[in-house]
């Protein structure tokens, strides 16, 4: 399914497949193993030995009380578990319109949230009650099967195949008595005499909130099932039933949309096969649904805005007029097709370690003054104690520090031209990195086989689920491990002989966070990156009333950049191509959903003035961070780390709007600490001259540099962006001199380093 041979493109050039296993062997022996994990696999029925996805949309079904929501988009579903007006034990289905959202009272609103717990339609059975047990099986990156049984020792009476984007919510009955319920209450239930197709029967349901839902029945035995309205909250089947019941919301109750549902009724998706390939600057990925029910019927699936923008012609021609509001991503559009293909035509294939712009590519030529500044700053910063800054009790902060020094060394070597200084720093960086490849840091990594992944041992030792931002519980793995992968790419670039011994360790981190193949028996496919949503989810094994979330869109992109660079350095064409495609997709999705320019139409009009979503959940957006409400925190967490790919994902028109909203006219200088440096480095994307002047000033305060950043890289980045020719400032004779006091300090530091 994922391991396919390279395909020839239309031009005859062989395209690179991107879903090829990196490795299928056990993680390196230095990474210990254990069979247990603090979070139990609640209700998971293993029908295979595959590792279990931890960061996917359905995780609430196996976490905590198992009754929080799961967002398939545009619908959400949850186990009613005896709650609500209906007191049902079935699966509750909800869809929220934009006018139902709640907003913060300020302007722009600092948050918006979609209501939860609205049980519009509940697909249940008379046999279910207080002893009902919920189990899950067939857990994949895009789908899961949820089962409800009379009790924990019984076979399921209803199974629900849940797939991202599904057009209907489907219940598969196993010789049980259908019970359709609503806590919103039924106003009118109408049986439609004209069957939409042979073997499929139809009802129209009007709820007390004015919304119309369609219900379709497909009998496995071809026997018609009659439904009886018992009261305003209960519709009951006339007998036990084996077959399928499907429900869908018909927005506006229009005939045109209803006819499209009629066409698709009787078929449903159960899983997804993904494929993809890259050829230079062009890449594509396809979703092919595994279908059940009536095989001749074409599926109705919902596409998000970024899908519509990148559909190929055939898929685009399959769009319908059905549109339903998604919770945090604009309007979802119904598509009648059994597969979709999305195309990205501007992959950053020429992106490297140097400053870069989409129009000019890599920018490696600095003036003599800029080179001196980079070397002098690098001399100072490479004299620091690398070991003490990197050997910490946090994979996140250790990784950031390692990546910081890697960027300094690259800048000194390639942009500054001081190979000797770079080699001295590289030797120290290798030593610091070896602490982790030997797994002798304070909280060593461990492969745990209960879920299937590499985690920090921190929470095992301390009992604190929040240790290292929840790494042990699979939070933020793409954030944490991306810094290590990038560092390894720089080391391997500067010293290829280092790669053979360390490749397996680095690849294990990639396999944990972004495994490209289902044939790998040790890690789930694509733990973090969601190929339906086009970005990653950071939340792991934590129950959440608002679903999965992500706080740092920029660190999400940095992981893909690190992946690309590791593939490039190691000669792994598939990994490099996949990183390129992920970056291009992220550039699209961040622009649509996270980084809100004034023309954004997918986020609420009274919210886009915040410029960034803050923490984007599946069910809400909160202009905040988990660590504070300062403006520089909220905006800056979507900037870090400033790196060559920032120019791709943080588009200039957005950066300019954000700067004018929060930081222009001297307001940036009111910011203190390392966030000030982050903001000025981000400014290099639109005003590299001012950025350079800030970092090159005499008596520079190193307190303005974050622990995961460096003055050296910021100088190199600003200089590179300047000479690349910003639309605001053309490249001419900038950066010709460096303060003599700075050069003197640099020479003294050099003696310590060497």
XYZ file of C-alpha atoms in Angstrom:
754
model
C 0.000 0.000 0.000
C 2.794 2.439 0.879
C 5.861 0.772 -0.580
C 5.485 1.406 -4.264
C 8.004 1.548 -7.061
C 8.924 4.955 -8.518
C 6.474 6.095 -11.158
C 7.314 7.798 -14.453
C 5.927 11.310 -14.816
C 4.255 12.609 -17.950
C 7.625 13.875 -19.111
C 9.191 10.451 -18.697
C 11.205 11.507 -15.654
C 10.927 9.078 -12.762
C 9.006 10.529 -9.814
C 10.098 9.772 -6.274
C 7.617 7.858 -4.137
C 7.403 9.330 -0.640
C 5.766 6.614 1.454
C 8.654 4.157 1.533
C 9.901 2.589 4.793
C 12.962 4.262 6.281
C 13.740 1.133 8.240
C 11.802 -1.771 9.724
C 14.352 -3.036 12.252
C 14.261 -2.488 15.992
C 15.442 0.875 17.348
C 19.154 1.036 18.255
C 20.137 -1.002 21.295
C 21.233 2.128 23.145
C 17.546 2.993 23.419
C 16.196 0.621 26.034
C 12.766 -0.979 25.855
C 9.894 -1.717 28.183
C 6.417 -3.198 27.698
C 4.405 -0.746 29.807
C 3.117 2.806 29.641
C 1.395 5.027 32.249
C -1.696 5.383 30.024
C -3.792 2.200 29.671
C -5.133 1.197 26.248
C -8.759 1.575 27.341
C -11.080 -0.563 25.255
C -8.641 -1.111 22.394
C -9.136 -4.488 20.743
C -5.951 -5.452 18.940
C -6.660 -7.291 15.732
C -3.057 -6.935 14.639
C 0.353 -6.330 16.135
C 0.521 -2.826 14.690
C 1.536 0.070 16.949
C -1.329 2.339 18.011
C -1.595 5.941 16.756
C -1.555 8.344 19.704
C -2.218 11.788 18.230
C -5.203 11.107 15.995
C -8.738 12.467 15.995
C -10.317 9.484 17.744
C -8.017 9.277 20.793
C -10.765 10.351 23.212
C -12.454 7.001 22.571
C -9.634 5.188 24.379
C -8.710 7.860 26.938
C -10.269 8.773 30.268
C -14.014 8.208 30.463
C -14.142 7.539 26.668
C -17.004 10.012 26.197
C -15.300 13.179 24.943
C -15.760 14.212 21.330
C -14.087 12.994 18.164
C -14.059 15.364 15.185
C -14.294 13.756 11.764
C -15.117 17.123 10.114
C -17.595 18.474 9.565
C -19.295 16.208 12.114
C -18.293 15.379 15.633
C -19.286 12.203 17.423
C -19.114 11.067 21.023
C -20.347 8.261 23.202
C -23.535 9.580 24.818
C -22.937 7.285 27.809
C -26.277 7.990 29.460
C -25.971 11.775 29.241
C -28.204 14.495 27.787
C -31.983 14.734 27.597
C -32.182 11.397 25.804
C -30.120 9.515 28.409
C -28.853 7.413 25.544
C -25.996 4.906 25.449
C -25.439 5.178 21.709
C -23.152 7.297 19.546
C -24.115 10.956 19.471
C -23.728 12.948 16.245
C -23.395 16.722 16.132
C -22.781 19.436 13.585
C -22.246 23.064 14.609
C -23.064 26.056 12.423
C -21.041 29.266 12.607
C -23.873 31.144 14.329
C -23.707 28.730 17.267
C -20.148 29.644 18.232
C -19.325 31.509 21.426
C -16.745 34.294 21.318
C -14.690 36.188 23.850
C -16.212 39.636 24.468
C -13.150 41.587 23.250
C -12.419 42.752 19.690
C -10.820 40.958 18.057
C -12.182 38.068 20.068
C -9.366 36.364 21.935
C -11.036 32.994 21.474
C -13.972 31.272 19.890
C -15.400 27.887 20.736
C -18.005 25.581 19.254
C -20.516 24.204 21.754
C -20.069 20.585 22.778
C -22.641 18.127 24.074
C -25.348 18.933 21.513
C -26.768 15.505 20.710
C -28.561 16.177 17.437
C -28.905 12.551 16.363
C -27.935 9.495 18.394
C -27.453 6.165 16.653
C -28.217 3.557 19.291
C -29.945 0.239 19.972
C -32.576 -0.859 22.475
C -30.168 -3.458 23.841
C -27.722 -0.807 25.117
C -27.897 0.414 28.698
C -25.865 1.209 31.786
C -23.576 -1.804 31.294
C -22.644 -0.780 27.742
C -18.965 -1.111 26.859
C -17.112 0.819 24.145
C -14.209 -0.698 22.257
C -12.129 0.385 19.287
C -10.307 -1.579 16.643
C -8.709 -1.069 13.224
C -6.961 2.106 14.388
C -5.143 3.856 11.533
C -3.944 7.359 10.726
C -7.278 8.267 9.083
C -9.860 5.945 10.587
C -11.066 3.813 13.455
C -13.926 1.435 14.159
C -15.877 2.138 17.340
C -18.036 -0.643 18.776
C -20.776 -0.615 21.397
C -21.650 -3.846 23.205
C -24.230 -4.708 25.841
C -21.388 -5.337 28.274
C -17.646 -5.906 28.254
C -18.004 -9.620 27.566
C -20.367 -9.355 24.601
C -19.980 -8.944 20.866
C -20.809 -5.516 19.419
C -24.443 -4.711 18.712
C -23.410 -1.655 16.645
C -20.129 -0.778 14.951
C -19.304 2.693 13.660
C -16.570 3.111 11.032
C -15.230 6.636 11.581
C -13.155 8.173 8.800
C -11.950 11.755 8.466
C -14.201 13.722 6.120
C -16.939 11.092 5.952
C -20.166 12.341 4.392
C -22.457 10.234 6.586
C -22.162 8.933 10.114
C -22.758 5.219 9.712
C -23.923 2.614 12.204
C -23.578 -1.069 11.314
C -26.145 -3.114 13.229
C -25.481 -6.690 14.246
C -28.880 -8.308 14.928
C -29.969 -5.494 17.244
C -32.971 -3.191 17.514
C -32.308 0.293 16.123
C -32.965 3.224 18.421
C -32.567 6.680 16.898
C -32.607 9.371 19.578
C -32.144 13.114 19.937
C -31.575 15.447 22.853
C -32.495 18.350 20.556
C -35.853 16.597 20.009
C -37.719 15.549 16.889
C -40.269 17.969 15.440
C -41.205 15.930 12.391
C -40.185 12.528 11.037
C -41.176 11.697 7.469
C -40.741 8.431 5.662
C -39.921 9.074 1.991
C -41.909 6.706 -0.200
C -39.582 6.932 -3.186
C -36.514 4.857 -2.411
C -33.281 6.573 -3.537
C -32.024 3.236 -4.853
C -32.785 -0.449 -4.600
C -32.427 -1.757 -1.070
C -32.063 1.698 0.514
C -34.905 3.331 2.470
C -35.046 6.962 3.505
C -36.425 9.172 6.260
C -36.303 12.937 6.666
C -35.992 14.281 10.209
C -36.693 17.871 11.233
C -35.323 18.757 14.672
C -36.602 21.400 17.042
C -33.590 23.585 16.252
C -34.843 23.863 12.663
C -32.155 21.649 11.119
C -32.986 18.822 8.735
C -31.218 15.481 8.858
C -31.518 12.618 6.407
C -31.567 8.982 7.530
C -30.930 6.051 5.204
C -31.429 2.359 5.937
C -29.711 -0.449 4.014
C -30.725 -3.935 5.017
C -28.182 -6.714 4.708
C -31.064 -9.127 4.052
C -33.031 -6.817 1.773
C -35.832 -6.632 4.344
C -37.364 -3.215 4.959
C -37.053 -1.892 8.498
C -39.906 0.258 9.739
C -39.195 3.036 12.219
C -41.751 4.120 14.792
C -41.741 7.510 16.541
C -42.299 6.778 20.223
C -41.920 10.354 21.431
C -40.004 13.546 20.659
C -36.672 11.971 21.577
C -36.990 8.329 20.482
C -37.493 6.580 17.133
C -37.401 2.793 17.395
C -37.002 0.031 14.856
C -39.841 -2.420 14.476
C -37.580 -5.442 14.921
C -34.025 -6.588 15.266
C -31.938 -5.543 12.337
C -28.769 -6.484 10.523
C -27.646 -3.769 8.182
C -26.639 -0.135 7.976
C -28.185 3.134 9.155
C -26.634 6.393 7.955
C -27.373 9.981 8.936
C -26.329 13.286 7.387
C -27.279 16.924 7.862
C -28.862 18.635 4.848
C -27.973 22.330 5.112
C -30.886 24.543 4.136
C -33.008 21.461 3.364
C -32.538 21.953 -0.385
C -33.466 19.364 -3.012
C -30.172 19.765 -4.908
C -28.111 18.858 -1.865
C -30.526 16.160 -0.796
C -30.232 14.518 -4.214
C -26.448 14.299 -3.788
C -26.897 12.525 -0.471
C -29.349 10.168 -2.185
C -26.712 9.312 -4.784
C -24.122 8.441 -2.122
C -26.366 6.635 0.356
C -25.621 2.972 0.920
C -21.828 3.176 0.708
C -19.396 4.231 3.408
C -15.618 4.408 3.895
C -13.819 2.194 6.382
C -10.172 3.193 5.869
C -7.831 5.154 3.607
C -4.856 4.270 1.455
C -2.458 7.142 0.858
C 0.092 7.438 -1.917
C 2.261 10.258 -3.117
C 5.206 11.190 -5.288
C 7.458 14.143 -6.046
C 9.185 15.232 -9.220
C 11.334 18.313 -8.672
C 9.081 21.226 -7.749
C 5.881 19.262 -8.319
C 4.386 16.834 -5.852
C 1.085 15.073 -5.350
C -0.646 12.945 -2.774
C -3.798 10.895 -3.122
C -6.351 9.533 -0.671
C -8.106 6.364 -1.825
C -10.921 5.245 0.446
C -11.563 1.613 1.253
C -15.286 1.290 0.712
C -18.006 -0.951 2.116
C -21.729 -1.203 1.567
C -23.041 -0.976 -1.993
C -19.911 -1.273 -4.121
C -21.387 0.505 -7.149
C -22.165 3.662 -5.155
C -19.677 6.544 -5.154
C -18.659 7.936 -1.782
C -19.526 11.402 -0.518
C -16.595 12.855 1.415
C -16.011 16.348 2.788
C -13.000 18.417 1.739
C -11.475 21.308 3.676
C -10.502 24.590 1.954
C -6.859 23.638 1.434
C -7.962 20.457 -0.321
C -10.136 22.412 -2.747
C -7.245 24.740 -3.569
C -4.975 21.872 -4.561
C -7.363 19.338 -6.139
C -6.398 18.020 -9.544
C -8.925 18.581 -12.329
C -10.712 15.259 -11.962
C -11.222 15.637 -8.223
C -12.255 19.265 -8.544
C -14.929 18.287 -11.051
C -16.455 15.989 -8.413
C -17.338 18.813 -6.002
C -20.985 19.204 -5.014
C -23.053 22.114 -3.727
C -23.145 20.624 -0.229
C -21.237 22.764 2.256
C -21.162 22.385 6.024
C -19.277 24.536 8.483
C -16.142 22.940 9.896
C -15.396 23.807 13.502
C -12.086 25.647 13.021
C -11.324 25.431 9.289
C -13.910 27.245 7.231
C -16.474 25.465 5.091
C -16.253 21.775 4.270
C -17.427 20.890 0.764
C -18.966 17.584 -0.262
C -17.134 15.689 -3.006
C -18.572 12.671 -4.831
C -15.480 10.565 -5.473
C -13.836 7.408 -4.180
C -10.417 9.061 -4.240
C -8.882 12.519 -4.223
C -5.603 13.772 -5.649
C -4.000 16.978 -4.408
C -1.157 18.704 -6.271
C 1.510 21.084 -4.981
C 3.468 22.778 -7.767
C 5.939 24.964 -5.874
C 7.926 22.619 -3.702
C 11.030 24.179 -2.092
C 13.393 21.661 -3.671
C 16.270 24.175 -3.713
C 15.906 25.025 -0.019
C 19.088 24.349 1.928
C 20.831 25.444 5.132
C 21.430 29.004 3.927
C 18.996 31.929 4.070
C 16.431 31.424 1.321
C 13.521 33.072 -0.448
C 10.920 31.417 -2.685
C 11.810 33.659 -5.600
C 15.620 33.664 -5.397
C 16.481 30.403 -3.701
C 19.466 30.052 -1.373
C 21.353 33.219 -0.494
C 24.949 32.330 0.304
C 26.873 35.469 -0.615
C 27.500 37.971 2.182
C 29.566 41.147 2.105
C 32.983 41.130 3.726
C 31.600 43.110 6.663
C 28.762 40.665 7.163
C 31.189 37.749 7.046
C 33.340 39.375 9.714
C 30.279 39.954 11.869
C 29.238 36.315 11.548
C 32.720 35.057 12.381
C 33.203 37.399 15.335
C 29.799 36.587 16.788
C 30.355 32.879 16.145
C 33.670 33.033 17.937
C 31.965 34.423 21.024
C 29.027 32.053 21.004
C 31.045 28.927 20.233
C 33.176 29.641 23.290
C 30.139 28.875 25.420
C 29.831 25.563 27.288
C 27.898 23.489 24.760
C 27.627 20.465 27.044
C 26.002 22.340 29.927
C 23.480 23.993 27.606
C 22.472 20.774 25.853
C 22.574 18.016 28.482
C 19.327 18.932 30.220
C 16.319 17.109 31.670
C 14.238 18.052 28.630
C 14.417 16.700 25.099
C 12.818 19.924 23.926
C 15.295 22.351 25.468
C 18.249 20.065 24.792
C 17.253 19.807 21.146
C 16.815 23.566 20.805
C 20.278 24.187 22.204
C 21.878 21.594 19.944
C 20.173 23.112 16.908
C 21.321 26.566 17.961
C 24.961 25.531 17.921
C 24.472 23.635 14.669
C 23.184 26.834 13.030
C 26.128 28.813 14.367
C 28.633 26.290 13.056
C 26.998 26.169 9.639
C 26.918 29.975 9.420
C 30.567 30.304 10.418
C 31.683 27.590 7.999
C 29.623 28.255 4.880
C 28.606 31.893 5.153
C 31.506 33.310 7.128
C 34.171 31.096 5.589
C 36.090 30.295 8.804
C 36.464 26.544 8.453
C 38.870 26.177 11.376
C 36.484 27.879 13.801
C 33.607 25.786 12.518
C 35.537 22.522 12.849
C 36.476 23.326 16.434
C 32.822 23.979 17.233
C 31.734 20.884 15.318
C 33.940 18.662 17.449
C 32.259 19.992 20.589
C 28.811 19.602 19.043
C 29.474 15.970 18.157
C 30.463 15.273 21.743
C 27.318 16.943 23.036
C 25.149 15.023 20.557
C 26.750 11.721 21.542
C 25.243 12.053 25.026
C 21.896 11.361 23.373
C 22.977 8.697 20.890
C 24.531 6.867 23.841
C 21.316 7.589 25.769
C 23.106 8.764 28.917
C 21.194 12.039 29.436
C 19.297 12.599 32.703
C 16.102 11.042 31.389
C 17.137 8.518 28.728
C 14.828 7.656 25.884
C 13.000 4.351 25.941
C 11.057 2.388 23.358
C 7.770 1.343 24.926
C 5.811 -1.362 23.147
C 2.417 -0.741 24.790
C 1.647 1.990 22.229
C 4.749 1.720 20.074
C 7.135 4.637 20.238
C 10.240 6.316 21.646
C 9.532 8.465 24.681
C 11.381 10.229 27.444
C 11.697 8.163 30.614
C 10.980 11.366 32.561
C 7.374 10.614 33.489
C 8.256 7.023 34.382
C 10.809 8.359 36.882
C 8.946 11.373 38.268
C 5.335 10.279 37.919
C 4.641 13.695 36.372
C 2.679 13.409 33.115
C 3.706 16.967 32.244
C 7.433 16.294 32.511
C 9.145 17.715 29.417
C 5.828 19.021 28.094
C 4.332 15.519 28.164
C 6.921 13.831 25.960
C 6.374 10.475 27.689
C 2.678 10.804 26.812
C 3.519 11.557 23.137
C 3.022 15.303 23.298
C 5.119 17.425 20.927
C 7.365 14.702 19.512
C 7.692 16.494 16.171
C 8.714 19.669 18.024
C 11.267 17.915 20.222
C 12.794 15.521 17.730
C 12.852 18.008 14.851
C 15.674 19.903 16.556
C 17.757 16.720 16.887
C 17.133 15.749 13.265
C 18.184 19.196 12.064
C 21.328 19.111 14.200
C 22.223 15.695 12.815
C 21.711 16.980 9.273
C 24.179 19.827 9.859
C 26.750 17.507 11.442
C 26.380 15.027 8.586
C 26.675 17.801 6.021
C 29.934 19.046 7.519
C 31.290 15.557 8.245
C 29.749 12.757 6.136
C 31.891 10.180 7.957
C 29.719 10.770 11.033
C 26.588 9.498 9.325
C 26.971 5.683 9.204
C 27.267 5.267 12.973
C 24.474 7.713 13.825
C 21.993 7.220 10.993
C 19.958 4.532 12.783
C 19.456 6.648 15.904
C 18.277 9.683 13.946
C 16.055 7.572 11.717
C 14.417 6.116 14.828
C 13.320 9.596 15.885
C 11.918 10.185 12.409
C 10.106 6.843 12.508
C 8.574 7.754 15.857
C 7.263 11.187 14.874
C 6.770 10.789 11.119
C 6.968 7.147 10.080
C 6.176 6.990 6.337
C 5.053 3.372 6.155
C 2.523 1.006 7.706
C 4.945 -1.868 7.137
C 7.163 -0.668 9.999
C 6.246 -2.951 12.930
C 7.632 -0.608 15.600
C 5.912 2.733 14.958
C 2.495 3.928 13.751
C 2.202 5.669 10.415
C 2.646 9.468 10.616
C 2.107 9.946 14.341
C 2.154 13.748 14.278
C 1.464 14.970 10.747
C -2.180 14.642 9.732
C -2.390 14.142 5.968
C -6.084 15.044 5.973
C -5.661 18.315 7.870
C -2.308 19.166 6.286
C -0.501 19.922 9.537
C 0.466 18.141 12.741
C -1.287 17.698 16.053
C 0.848 18.119 19.169
C -1.437 16.591 21.794
C -0.761 12.967 22.610
C -2.339 10.697 25.201
C -4.341 13.302 27.081
C -8.133 13.332 27.163
C -9.404 16.625 25.736
C -12.882 18.122 25.553
C -11.894 20.138 22.472
C -9.879 17.493 20.662
C -6.307 17.598 19.458
C -4.428 20.882 19.220
C -1.245 22.578 18.068
C 0.367 25.672 19.556
C 3.464 26.223 17.389
C 2.844 26.120 13.652
C 6.443 27.181 13.010
C 7.980 24.274 14.908
C 5.643 22.007 12.962
C 7.142 23.410 9.749
C 10.655 23.187 11.180
C 10.232 19.447 11.646
C 9.392 19.051 7.962
C 12.378 21.225 7.070
C 14.649 19.089 9.261
C 13.221 15.961 7.633
C 13.956 17.358 4.195
C 17.515 18.348 5.101
C 18.273 14.989 6.734
C 17.068 13.248 3.582
C 19.178 15.547 1.441
C 22.343 15.047 3.483
C 21.962 11.273 3.783
C 20.942 10.714 0.172
C 17.499 9.449 1.189
C 15.541 10.817 -1.766
C 12.179 9.652 -0.430
C 12.615 11.416 2.917
C 13.830 14.585 1.215
C 10.889 14.547 -1.189
C 8.405 13.906 1.599
C 9.829 16.812 3.583
C 9.501 19.066 0.544
C 5.878 18.074 0.006
C 5.016 18.473 3.695
C 6.553 21.951 3.697
C 4.526 22.950 0.660
C 1.312 21.614 2.190
C 2.105 23.410 5.447
C 2.676 26.665 3.612
C -0.885 26.306 2.326
C -2.551 25.151 5.545
C -0.794 27.644 7.814
C -1.937 30.438 5.515
C -5.489 29.091 5.582
C -5.889 28.225 9.240
C -3.096 29.475 11.542
C -1.554 32.699 10.176
C -4.429 35.030 9.482
C -3.866 37.830 7.003
C -6.659 40.338 6.481
C -8.015 38.383 3.499
C -8.458 35.152 5.470
C -11.943 33.712 4.927
C -11.634 30.476 6.894
C -11.447 31.934 10.389
C -14.200 34.155 11.838
C -14.033 37.796 10.752
C -13.967 38.997 14.369
C -11.025 36.690 15.148
C -8.559 37.235 12.280
C -7.391 40.534 13.754
C -5.334 38.457 16.186
C -3.151 37.518 13.189
C -2.380 34.067 14.621
C -4.811 31.557 16.032
C -2.709 30.930 19.115
C -3.601 27.379 20.101
C -5.687 25.803 17.369
C -7.842 22.928 18.596
C -10.177 20.756 16.598
C -13.114 22.507 18.283
C -11.856 25.984 19.189
C -9.121 28.548 18.697
C -7.584 30.356 21.645
C -5.286 33.346 21.066
C -3.027 32.326 23.914
C -0.172 29.984 24.765
C 0.143 27.300 27.375
C 2.856 29.331 29.107
C 1.528 32.894 29.142
C -0.550 35.609 27.519
C 2.113 38.131 26.521
C 1.655 39.244 22.931
C 5.232 38.334 22.045
C 4.643 34.803 23.383
C 1.463 34.252 21.386
C 2.808 35.662 18.134
C 6.366 34.458 18.642
C 5.537 30.818 19.236
C 4.439 30.790 15.585
C 7.836 32.212 14.531
C 10.380 30.004 16.270
C 12.847 28.915 15.181
C 13.608 31.443 12.434
C 15.174 29.262 9.748
C 15.457 29.125 5.946
C 11.978 27.617 5.566
C 10.402 30.526 7.463
C 10.289 32.495 4.209
C 8.094 29.756 2.717
C 5.580 29.292 5.526
C 5.480 32.858 6.875
C 4.495 34.785 3.787
C 5.644 38.385 3.542
C 2.220 40.000 3.336
C 1.234 38.243 6.555
C 4.474 39.141 8.365
C 4.002 42.784 7.385
C 0.414 42.850 8.663
C 1.370 41.172 11.916
C 4.270 43.593 12.471
C 2.073 46.610 11.874
C -0.575 45.230 14.219
C 1.671 44.550 17.200
C 5.292 45.639 16.891
C 5.735 48.681 14.624
C 6.492 52.247 15.725
C 8.881 51.227 18.469
C 6.546 48.807 20.240
C 8.964 45.947 19.613
C 11.526 47.670 21.819
C 9.224 47.396 24.794
C 9.631 43.604 24.635
C 12.250 42.181 26.967
C 14.369 39.055 26.961
C 14.889 36.524 24.219
C 11.524 37.220 22.591
C 12.884 40.573 21.456
C 15.552 38.830 19.394
C 12.963 36.451 17.937
C 10.800 39.365 16.808
C 13.719 41.204 15.195
C 14.859 38.010 13.444
C 11.347 37.542 12.091
C 11.505 41.142 10.833
C 14.291 40.076 8.454
C 11.587 38.467 6.304
C 10.290 41.928 5.329
C 12.896 44.441 6.578
C 16.336 42.779 6.751
C 18.122 46.127 7.022
C 16.467 47.041 10.323
C 16.921 43.478 11.528
C 20.632 43.627 10.714
C 21.054 46.987 12.417
C 19.488 45.609 15.587
C 21.736 42.551 15.799
C 24.918 44.347 14.717
C 24.616 47.275 17.118
C 27.433 48.018 19.530
C 26.878 47.038 23.161
C 24.399 44.387 22.057
C 22.610 42.778 24.999
C 22.842 38.981 24.703
C 19.832 38.817 26.993
C 17.855 39.543 23.819
C 18.800 36.110 22.470
C 16.626 33.137 23.355
C 18.352 29.995 24.650
C 17.466 28.193 21.439
C 18.736 30.954 19.155
C 21.986 32.763 18.376
C 23.133 36.203 17.375
C 25.394 34.558 14.815
C 22.586 32.911 12.888
C 20.366 35.970 13.150
C 23.134 38.134 11.665
C 23.711 35.651 8.855
C 19.997 35.356 8.213
C 19.383 39.112 8.093
C 22.411 39.629 5.844
C 21.377 36.809 3.524
C 17.793 38.040 3.276
C 19.061 41.560 2.556
C 21.335 40.552 -0.261
C 18.549 38.365 -1.601
C 16.663 41.570 -2.284
C 13.666 42.157 -0.041
C 10.750 43.873 -1.773
C 11.162 46.642 0.771
C 14.918 47.024 0.734
C 17.073 46.298 -2.310
C 20.516 44.772 -1.875
C 23.432 47.154 -2.373
C 26.374 48.162 -0.189
C 25.170 47.238 3.286
C 27.218 45.637 6.063
C 30.695 46.818 5.225
C 31.993 47.298 8.721
C 31.914 45.722 12.159
C 32.623 47.519 15.478
C 36.274 47.092 16.395
C 35.398 46.332 20.024
C 33.334 43.396 18.834
C 36.223 42.019 16.785
C 38.497 42.320 19.832
C 36.066 40.366 22.002
C 35.798 37.781 19.258
C 39.580 37.255 19.132
C 39.711 36.730 22.903
C 36.910 34.166 22.733
C 38.680 32.404 19.897
C 41.658 31.714 22.109
C 39.356 30.022 24.628
C 37.667 27.944 21.942
C 40.828 26.819 20.242
